[in-house]
Structure formats: structure tokens, C-alpha cells
Coordinates of C-alpha atoms in Angstrom, one line a residue:
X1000 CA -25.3 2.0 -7.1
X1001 CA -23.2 4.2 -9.8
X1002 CA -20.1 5.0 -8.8
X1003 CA -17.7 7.9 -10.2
X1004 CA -14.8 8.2 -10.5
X1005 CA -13.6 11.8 -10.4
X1006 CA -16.4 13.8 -8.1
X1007 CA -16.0 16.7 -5.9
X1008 CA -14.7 14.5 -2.9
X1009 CA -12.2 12.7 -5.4
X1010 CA -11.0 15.3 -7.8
X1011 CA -8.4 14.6 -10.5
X1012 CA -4.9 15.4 -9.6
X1013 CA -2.7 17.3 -12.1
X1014 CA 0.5 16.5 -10.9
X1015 CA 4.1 18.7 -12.9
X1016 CA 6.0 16.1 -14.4
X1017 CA 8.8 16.8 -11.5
X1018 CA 6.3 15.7 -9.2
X1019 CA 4.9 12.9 -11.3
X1020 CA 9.0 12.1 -11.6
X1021 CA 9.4 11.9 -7.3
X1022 CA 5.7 9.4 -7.6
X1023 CA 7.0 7.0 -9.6
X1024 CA 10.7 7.0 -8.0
X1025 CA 8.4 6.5 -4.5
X1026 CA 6.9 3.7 -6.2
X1027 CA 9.1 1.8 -7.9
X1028 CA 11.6 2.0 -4.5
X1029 CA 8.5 0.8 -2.6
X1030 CA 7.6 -2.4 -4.7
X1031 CA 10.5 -3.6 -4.6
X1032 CA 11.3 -3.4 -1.0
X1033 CA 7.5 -5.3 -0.8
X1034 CA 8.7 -7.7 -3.4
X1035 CA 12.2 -8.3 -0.9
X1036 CA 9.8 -8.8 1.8
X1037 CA 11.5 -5.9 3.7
X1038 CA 8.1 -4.3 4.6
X1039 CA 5.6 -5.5 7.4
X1040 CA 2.7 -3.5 8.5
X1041 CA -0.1 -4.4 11.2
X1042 CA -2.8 -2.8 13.0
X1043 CA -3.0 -3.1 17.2
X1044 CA -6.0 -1.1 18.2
X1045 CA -5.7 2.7 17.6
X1046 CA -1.9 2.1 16.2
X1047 CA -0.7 1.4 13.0
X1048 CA 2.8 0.1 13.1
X1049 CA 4.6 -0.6 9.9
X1050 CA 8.7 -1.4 9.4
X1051 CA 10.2 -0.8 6.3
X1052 CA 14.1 0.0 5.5
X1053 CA 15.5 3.1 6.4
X1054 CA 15.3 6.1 4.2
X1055 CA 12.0 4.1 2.2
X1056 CA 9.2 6.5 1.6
X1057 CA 6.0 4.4 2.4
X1058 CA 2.4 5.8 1.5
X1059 CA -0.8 5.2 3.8
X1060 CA -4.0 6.3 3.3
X1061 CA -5.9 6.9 6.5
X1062 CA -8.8 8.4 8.1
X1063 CA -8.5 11.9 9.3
X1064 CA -7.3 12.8 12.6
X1065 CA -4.7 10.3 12.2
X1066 CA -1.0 11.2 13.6
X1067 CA 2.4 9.5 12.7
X1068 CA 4.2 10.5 15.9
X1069 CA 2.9 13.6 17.3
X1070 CA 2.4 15.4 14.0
X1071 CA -0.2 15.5 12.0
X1072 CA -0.1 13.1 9.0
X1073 CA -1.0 13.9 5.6
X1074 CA -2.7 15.8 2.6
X1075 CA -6.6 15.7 3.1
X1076 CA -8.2 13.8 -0.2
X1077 CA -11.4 12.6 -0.2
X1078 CA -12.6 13.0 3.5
X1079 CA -9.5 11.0 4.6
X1080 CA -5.5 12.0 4.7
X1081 CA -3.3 10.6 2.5
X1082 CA 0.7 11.0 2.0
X1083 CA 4.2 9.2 1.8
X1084 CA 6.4 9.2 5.1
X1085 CA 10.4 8.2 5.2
X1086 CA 10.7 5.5 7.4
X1087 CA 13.7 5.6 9.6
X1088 CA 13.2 1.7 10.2
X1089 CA 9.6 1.8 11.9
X1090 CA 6.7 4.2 11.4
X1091 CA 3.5 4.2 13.9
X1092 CA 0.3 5.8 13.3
X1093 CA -2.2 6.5 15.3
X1094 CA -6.1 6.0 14.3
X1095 CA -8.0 9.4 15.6
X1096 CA -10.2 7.7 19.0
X1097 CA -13.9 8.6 16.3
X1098 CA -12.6 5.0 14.2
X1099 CA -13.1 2.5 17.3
X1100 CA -10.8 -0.1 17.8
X1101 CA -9.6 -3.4 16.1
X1102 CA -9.5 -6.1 18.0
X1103 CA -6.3 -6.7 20.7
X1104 CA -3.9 -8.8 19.1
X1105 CA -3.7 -12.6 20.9
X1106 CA -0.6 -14.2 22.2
X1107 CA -1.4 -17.4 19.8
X1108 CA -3.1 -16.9 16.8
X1109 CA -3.7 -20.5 16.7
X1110 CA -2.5 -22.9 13.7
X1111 CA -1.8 -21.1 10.0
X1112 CA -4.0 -22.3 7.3
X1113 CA -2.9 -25.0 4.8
X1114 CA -1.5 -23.7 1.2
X1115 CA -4.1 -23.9 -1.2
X1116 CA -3.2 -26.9 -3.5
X1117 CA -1.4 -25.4 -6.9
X1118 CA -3.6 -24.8 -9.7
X1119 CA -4.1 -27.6 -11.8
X1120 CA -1.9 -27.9 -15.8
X1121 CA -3.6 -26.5 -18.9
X1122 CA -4.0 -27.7 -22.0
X1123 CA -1.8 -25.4 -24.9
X1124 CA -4.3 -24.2 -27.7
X1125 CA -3.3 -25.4 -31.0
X1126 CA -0.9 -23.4 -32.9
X1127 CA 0.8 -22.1 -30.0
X1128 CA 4.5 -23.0 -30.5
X1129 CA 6.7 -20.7 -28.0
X1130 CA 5.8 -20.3 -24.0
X1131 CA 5.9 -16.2 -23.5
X1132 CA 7.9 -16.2 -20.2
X1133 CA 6.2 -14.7 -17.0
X1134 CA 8.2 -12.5 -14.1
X1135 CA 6.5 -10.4 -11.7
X1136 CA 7.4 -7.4 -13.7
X1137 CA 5.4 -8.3 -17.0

């Protein structure tokens, strides 16, 4: 199956460079309240609940007909809605009844699974003679 990337359901956005500007803010203030582990999410049949600091802009995509509160939520893109909301400490959603619903949550999801075991040590190549340091930002 081809797939494309820019069609007539998924156009190419040309954003100003002001807007591009408020984007990147929105997404640099978003990973790194995810990289804090300040940010939680989960799904509960038709409801999408998700808790993130106050004042943090956080982006869903979801299908359309979705709500956050009683308003409608989003900019229609591609047959679904898409758009950043400011959290004021938790957000809900809620799925449009056409999507179904996920499975109630349990009361005891039962044991978590074991960490998978760390991956084993390399060998250096030959003629390698610094380490290049690694952070989550390079």
C-alpha cells in the first residue's frame, strides 16, 4: 500500500513564523514537563482524562465529535480534530459515542511486568579514542 504524505485529507501547513514561534514554545514547554514526569494521560471509556501543570498547553489529536468540557475541541485536519488546550491542572475529553468504548478500567491490574534486562556491552571499533556523550537532548 503507497502511502503519501501531503494529500487532500493531509495538506501541508504554511504556518507565519509568529505562529511557527508559539509551536515550538508549546513544544519545548511540553517535553519537558513529559521529561519531569509532570504529565499523565489515560483513557476510561468515552473520556480522556489527562493532568498536566497548570498553565501547560497540551496537544491531542482526536476523532471528531470530541469535546473538552462542553465545547467543542479543535481544528478539523485530516477527518479528525486536532489542537493545543491550557491545562488548568486536569483536562477531560470526551470521545464522540460513533468511536465505541475502551474497555472499563479494573480495580487490580494485576502484577507489573519485569524490566527487560539492560542491553548487553559493545565492543569499541578500532580507532575510536573519545566516548561522544549522550543526554536526552542530543
Amino acid at each position: 500500500m503507497k502511502r503519501t504524505i501531503c494529500t487532500t485529507a493531509h495538506p501541508v501547513t504554511n504556518l507565519r513564523m509568529k505562529a511557527s514561534g508559539v509551536e515550538l514554545q508549546r513544544r519545548a514547554a511540553r517535553t519537558s514537563t513529559v521529561r519531569a514526569g509532570q504529565v499523565a494521560a489515560c483513557r476510561i471509556g468515552d473520556t480522556v482524562t489527562v493532568r498536566a501543570p497548570d498553565g501547560t498547553a497540551v496537544p491531542a489529536g482526536l476523532p471528531a465529535g470530541s469535546t473538552v468540557g462542553s465545547d467543542a475541541f479543535g481544528t478539523a485536519y485530516a477527518g479528525a480534530l486536532s489542537g493545543w488546550t491550557a491545562s488548568s491542572g486536569e483536562l477531560t475529553f470526551t470521545l464522540p459515542a460513533s468511536l465505541g468504548t475502551a474497555p472499563a478500567a479494573t480495580a487490580d491490574p494485576g502484577p507489573a511486568a519485569p524490566a527487560p534486562a539492560p542491553a548487553p556491552d559493545t565492543s569499541i571499533p578500532a580507532g575510536v579514542t573519545e566516548q561522544v556523550p549522550y543526554t536526552p537532548d542530543s
